Structure formats: C-alpha cells, structure tokens
Short mmCIF file of C-alpha atoms in Angstrom, two decimals:
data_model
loop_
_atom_site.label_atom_id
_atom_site.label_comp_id
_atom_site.label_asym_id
_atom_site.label_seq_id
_atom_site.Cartn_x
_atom_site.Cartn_y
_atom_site.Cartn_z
CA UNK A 295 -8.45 -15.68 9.29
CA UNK A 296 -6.11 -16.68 6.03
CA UNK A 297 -6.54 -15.77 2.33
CA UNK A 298 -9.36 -16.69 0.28
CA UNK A 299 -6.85 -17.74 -2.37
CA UNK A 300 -5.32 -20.59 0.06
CA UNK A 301 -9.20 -21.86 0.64
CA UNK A 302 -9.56 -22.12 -3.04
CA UNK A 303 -6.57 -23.87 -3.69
CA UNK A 304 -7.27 -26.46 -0.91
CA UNK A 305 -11.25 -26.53 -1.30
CA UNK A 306 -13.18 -29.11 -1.47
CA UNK A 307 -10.69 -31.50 0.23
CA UNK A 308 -10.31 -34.81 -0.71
CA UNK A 309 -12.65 -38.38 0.16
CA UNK A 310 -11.00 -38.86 3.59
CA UNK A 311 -8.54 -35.66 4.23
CA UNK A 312 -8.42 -33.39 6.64
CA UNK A 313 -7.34 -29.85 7.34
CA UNK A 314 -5.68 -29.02 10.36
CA UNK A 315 -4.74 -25.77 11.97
CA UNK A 316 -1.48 -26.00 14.24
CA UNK A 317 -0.59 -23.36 16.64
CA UNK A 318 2.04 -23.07 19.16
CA UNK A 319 4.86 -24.56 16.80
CA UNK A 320 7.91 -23.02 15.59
CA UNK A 321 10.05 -25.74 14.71
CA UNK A 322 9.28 -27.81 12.02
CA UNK A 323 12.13 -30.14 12.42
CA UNK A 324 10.41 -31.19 15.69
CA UNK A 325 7.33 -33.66 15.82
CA UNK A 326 5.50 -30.97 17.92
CA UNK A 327 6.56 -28.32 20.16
CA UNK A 328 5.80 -28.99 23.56
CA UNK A 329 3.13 -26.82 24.27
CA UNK A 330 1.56 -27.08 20.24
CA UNK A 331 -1.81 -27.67 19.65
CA UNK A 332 -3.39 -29.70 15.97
CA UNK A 333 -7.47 -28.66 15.60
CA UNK A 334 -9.30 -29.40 12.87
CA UNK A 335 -10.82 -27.18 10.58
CA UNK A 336 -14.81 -27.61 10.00
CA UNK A 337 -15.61 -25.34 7.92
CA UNK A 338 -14.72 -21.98 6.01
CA UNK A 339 -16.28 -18.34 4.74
CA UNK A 340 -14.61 -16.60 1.72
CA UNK A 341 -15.54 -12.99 1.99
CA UNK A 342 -18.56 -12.56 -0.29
CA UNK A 343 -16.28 -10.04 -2.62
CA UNK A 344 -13.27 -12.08 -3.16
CA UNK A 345 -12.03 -11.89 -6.74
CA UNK A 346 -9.21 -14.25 -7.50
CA UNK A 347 -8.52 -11.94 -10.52
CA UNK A 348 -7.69 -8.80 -8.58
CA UNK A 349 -7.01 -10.76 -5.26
CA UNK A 350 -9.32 -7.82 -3.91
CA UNK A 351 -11.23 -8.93 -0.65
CA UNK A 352 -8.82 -12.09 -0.21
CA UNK A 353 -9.85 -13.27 2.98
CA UNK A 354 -11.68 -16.01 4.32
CA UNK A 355 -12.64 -17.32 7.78
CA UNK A 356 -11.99 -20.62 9.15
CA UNK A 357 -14.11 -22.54 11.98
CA UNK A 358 -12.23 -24.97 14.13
CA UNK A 359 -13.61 -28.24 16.01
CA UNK A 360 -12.40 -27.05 19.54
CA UNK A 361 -11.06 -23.71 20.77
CA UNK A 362 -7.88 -23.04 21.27
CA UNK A 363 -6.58 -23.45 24.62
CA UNK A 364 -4.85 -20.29 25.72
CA UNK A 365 -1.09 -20.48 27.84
CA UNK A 366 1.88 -18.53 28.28
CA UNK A 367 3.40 -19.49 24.67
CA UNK A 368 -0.19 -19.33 22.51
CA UNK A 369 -1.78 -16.15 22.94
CA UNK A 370 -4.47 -14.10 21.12
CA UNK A 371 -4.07 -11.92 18.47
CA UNK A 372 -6.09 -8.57 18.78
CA UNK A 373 -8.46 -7.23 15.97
CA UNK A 374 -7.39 -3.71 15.31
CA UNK A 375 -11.17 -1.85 16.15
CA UNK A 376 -8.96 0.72 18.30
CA UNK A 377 -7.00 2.09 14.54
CA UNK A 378 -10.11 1.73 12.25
CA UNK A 379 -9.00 5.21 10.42
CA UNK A 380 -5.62 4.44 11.42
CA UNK A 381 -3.22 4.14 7.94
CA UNK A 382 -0.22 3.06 9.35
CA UNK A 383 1.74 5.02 6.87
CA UNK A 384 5.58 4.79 8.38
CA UNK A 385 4.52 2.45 11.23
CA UNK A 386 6.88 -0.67 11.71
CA UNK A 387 4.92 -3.78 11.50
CA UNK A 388 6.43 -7.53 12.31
CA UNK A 389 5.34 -10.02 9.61
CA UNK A 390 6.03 -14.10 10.66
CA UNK A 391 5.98 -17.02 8.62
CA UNK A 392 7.49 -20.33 7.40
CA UNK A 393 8.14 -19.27 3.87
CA UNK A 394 11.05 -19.68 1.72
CA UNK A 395 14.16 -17.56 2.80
CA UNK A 396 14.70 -16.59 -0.70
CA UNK A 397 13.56 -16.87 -4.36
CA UNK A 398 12.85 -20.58 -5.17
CA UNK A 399 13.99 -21.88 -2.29
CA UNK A 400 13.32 -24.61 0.62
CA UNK A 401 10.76 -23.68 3.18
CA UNK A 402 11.82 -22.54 6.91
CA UNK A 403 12.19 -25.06 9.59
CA UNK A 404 11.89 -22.73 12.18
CA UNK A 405 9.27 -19.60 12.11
CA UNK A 406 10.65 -16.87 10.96
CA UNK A 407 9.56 -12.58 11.69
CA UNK A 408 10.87 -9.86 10.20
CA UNK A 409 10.60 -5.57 10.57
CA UNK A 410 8.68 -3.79 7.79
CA UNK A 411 7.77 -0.45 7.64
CA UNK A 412 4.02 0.43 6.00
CA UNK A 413 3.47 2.58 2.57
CA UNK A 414 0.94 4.68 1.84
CA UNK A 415 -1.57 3.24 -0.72
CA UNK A 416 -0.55 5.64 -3.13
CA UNK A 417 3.35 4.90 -2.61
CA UNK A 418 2.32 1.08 -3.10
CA UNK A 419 0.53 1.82 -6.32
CA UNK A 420 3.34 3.60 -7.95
CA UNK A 421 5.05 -0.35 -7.92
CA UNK A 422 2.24 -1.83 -8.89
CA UNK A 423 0.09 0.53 -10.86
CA UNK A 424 -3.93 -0.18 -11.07
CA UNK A 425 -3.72 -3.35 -8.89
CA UNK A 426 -3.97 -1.72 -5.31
CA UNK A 427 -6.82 -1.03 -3.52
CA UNK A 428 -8.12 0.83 -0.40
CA UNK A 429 -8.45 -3.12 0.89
CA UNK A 430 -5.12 -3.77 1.00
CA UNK A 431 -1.90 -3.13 2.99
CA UNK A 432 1.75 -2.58 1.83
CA UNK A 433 5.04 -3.07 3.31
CA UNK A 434 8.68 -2.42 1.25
CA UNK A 435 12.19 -2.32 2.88
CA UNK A 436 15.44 -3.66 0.07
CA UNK A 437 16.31 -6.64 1.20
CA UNK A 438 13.74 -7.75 3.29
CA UNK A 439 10.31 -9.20 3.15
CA UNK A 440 8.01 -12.30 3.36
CA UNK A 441 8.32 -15.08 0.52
CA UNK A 442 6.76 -17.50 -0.97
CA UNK A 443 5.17 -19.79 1.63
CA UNK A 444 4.46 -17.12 3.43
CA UNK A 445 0.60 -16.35 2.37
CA UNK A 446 -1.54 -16.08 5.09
CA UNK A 447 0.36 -14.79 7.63
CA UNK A 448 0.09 -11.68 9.19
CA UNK A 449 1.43 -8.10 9.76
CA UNK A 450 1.21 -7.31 13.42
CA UNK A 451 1.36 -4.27 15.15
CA UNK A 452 2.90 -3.64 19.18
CA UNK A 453 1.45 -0.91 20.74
CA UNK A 454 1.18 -0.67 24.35
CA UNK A 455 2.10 -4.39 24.79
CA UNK A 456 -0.22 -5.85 22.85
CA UNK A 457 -0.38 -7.38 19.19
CA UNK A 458 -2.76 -6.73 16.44
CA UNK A 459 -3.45 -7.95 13.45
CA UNK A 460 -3.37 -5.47 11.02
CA UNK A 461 -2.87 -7.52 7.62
CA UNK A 462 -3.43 -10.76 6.28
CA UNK A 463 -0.48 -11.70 2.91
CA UNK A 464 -2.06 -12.04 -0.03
CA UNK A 465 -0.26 -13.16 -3.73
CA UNK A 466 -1.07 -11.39 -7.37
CA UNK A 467 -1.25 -13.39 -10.57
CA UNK A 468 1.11 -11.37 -11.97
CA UNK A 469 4.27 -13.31 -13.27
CA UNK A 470 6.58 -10.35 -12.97
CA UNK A 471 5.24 -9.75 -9.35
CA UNK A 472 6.37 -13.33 -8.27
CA UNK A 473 9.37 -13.70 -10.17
CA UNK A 474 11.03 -10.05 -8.98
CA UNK A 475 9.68 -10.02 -5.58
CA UNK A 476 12.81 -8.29 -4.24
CA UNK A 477 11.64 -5.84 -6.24
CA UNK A 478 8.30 -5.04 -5.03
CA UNK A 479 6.61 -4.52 -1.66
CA UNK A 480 4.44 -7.30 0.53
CA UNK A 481 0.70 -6.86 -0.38
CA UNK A 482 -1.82 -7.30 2.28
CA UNK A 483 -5.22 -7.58 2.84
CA UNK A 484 -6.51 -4.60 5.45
CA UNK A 485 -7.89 -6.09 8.48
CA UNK A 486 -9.65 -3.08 9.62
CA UNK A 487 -11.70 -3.05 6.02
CA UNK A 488 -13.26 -6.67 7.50
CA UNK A 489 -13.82 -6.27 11.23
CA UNK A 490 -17.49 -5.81 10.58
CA UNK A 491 -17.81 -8.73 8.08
CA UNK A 492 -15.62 -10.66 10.24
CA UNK A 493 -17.69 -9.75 13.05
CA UNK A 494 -21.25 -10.75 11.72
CA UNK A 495 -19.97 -13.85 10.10
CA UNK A 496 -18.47 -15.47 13.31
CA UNK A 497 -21.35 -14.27 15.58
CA UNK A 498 -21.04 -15.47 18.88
CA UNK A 499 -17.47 -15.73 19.19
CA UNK A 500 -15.34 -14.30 21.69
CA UNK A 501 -12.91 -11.40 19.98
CA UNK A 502 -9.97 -9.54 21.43
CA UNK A 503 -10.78 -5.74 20.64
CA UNK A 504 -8.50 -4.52 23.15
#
C-alpha cells in the first residue's frame, strides 16, 4: 500500500523501465543491506475515490512479481481490523521514512522513525480548515515530523508486540502547507477506512489481522 498520488506521478512508466519495491534496506549509502530484497512491481489499484484535488482516498495498491520472503529483519506489517472504531486520539504512533531531515533539504541515507502523537479530526481541521476528512489521520508535535520524501510511509502502532499500520502519508496541493510544514501536522490516509476495499481488491492474499 502507498499513495495514489505517488502512482500518478510515476504512471505509466516509461518504454523499458521498471518499478521496483525494496525492502529490508536502511542504508542507502550501501549497495544493499545484507538481508534486502528488490521485487518488481506488476501492477497497481488506485482506490476508485481518489481525488488528487482533495488528496481524499489517496491510496493505491501495488502487486509484486514474487512474495516477499519473510526473516528475522523483514517482517509483516499488521492491518489494523482489531481498532476499526479505534481513533487513536492521544495514541503515540512511530512514522519511518527516507525523507529530507528538514525543509529543502538532501534526502536520508539511513531510514529514519520518529514519535508522534495522534489529533483528533477536529483538532487537525482547526490547522487546516475544510481540507480534512473522516479518511484521514493526523499527527503534530513542534519540532518533529515526516518531510518531504517521506510520502508513502506509514504511521505504525505497538500494541502488545506487534505493529500495525494505521496510516499511509499523504501531501496537499496547498503551497502554504508545503512551504510551512513545521507549522502544520502530518496528514494521513486512515487505514482502517480501506481494510474492506483493500481486502476485496487483493483477494486471495494472505493478510496479517492479528
């Protein structure tokens, strides 16, 4: 799962490209990480409702050529059916990526997390007024945050010793938005708002609902 605004933006590839997924790395400086694995992707699924205007609904699926080989360094992400009518309001949240440390800068070498705590929708609309909906996720804490570079990634929750994926970072079109990030909290979209599309749509799959 990754934003439906990274699919557009990549969509249709190129005579002769590819598009790889890479998992198991966290150092960029590095050819590959030991225990890394490089799958191609064949094929996508924007959500149905995506509008690039609103970024409502900005998810998409991906299908890879091989499964993912499972070890003690690459391990599953859980889909959160267990906190469906869960809000997360005050709940800490770890959100990862390789995105730019701060405004305008290089990206990370090495994958980067950080601690956010969740806002209520309504706290999240006060910042950005008529642009949030009950599909999205918010995170704020001065002074930290994801960056550019960072769409895509998740916001996962630890409870009981496992990981879910409770967000997926999404961007707005609006210039302010971008150019005082600081300012304003991490926009999401809410995984628990797709389990049932995300279900249906990659039928036959193996999920981990735990």
């Amino acid at each position: 799962m990754w934003p439906a605004h990274c699919t557009r933006s990549l969509m249709p590839l190129r005579s002769g490209d590819k598009l790889y997924v890479v998992v198991g790395d966290h150092d960029r400086t590095t050819s590959t990480d030991a225990a890394s694995q490089q799958i191609e992707v064949t094929s996508y699924v924007d959500h149905p409702a995506y509008n690039p205007n609103t970024m409502d609904n900005d998810v998409s699926l991906l299908k890879l050529a091989s499964r993912i080989t499972m070890s003690n360094t690459i391990s599953p992400v859980c889909l959160p059916w267990k906190y469906v009518n869960d809000n997360f309001q005050g709940t800490t949240i770890t959100a990862s990526g390789w995105g730019t440390t701060m405004q305008g800068g290089s990206f990370s070498n090495q994958l980067r997390e950080v601690d956010l705590p969740v806002l209520t929708t309504e706290e999240c609309a006060a910042y950005l007024p008529g642009q949030i909906t009950q599909n999205m996720i918010c995170t704020y804490f001065p002074g930290k945050d994801t960056c550019q570079g960072d769409s895509g990634g998740s916001i996962d929750l630890e409870r009981g010793g496992r990981y879910y994926a409770i967000g997926s970072l999404i961007a707005f079109n609006s210039l302010v938005w971008f150019i005082q990030r600081r300012n304003y909290p991490g926009v999401y979209a809410k995984t628990t708002k797709y389990l049932d599309w995300i279900q249906t749509t990659a039928s036959g799959e193996t999920f981990c609902k735990a």
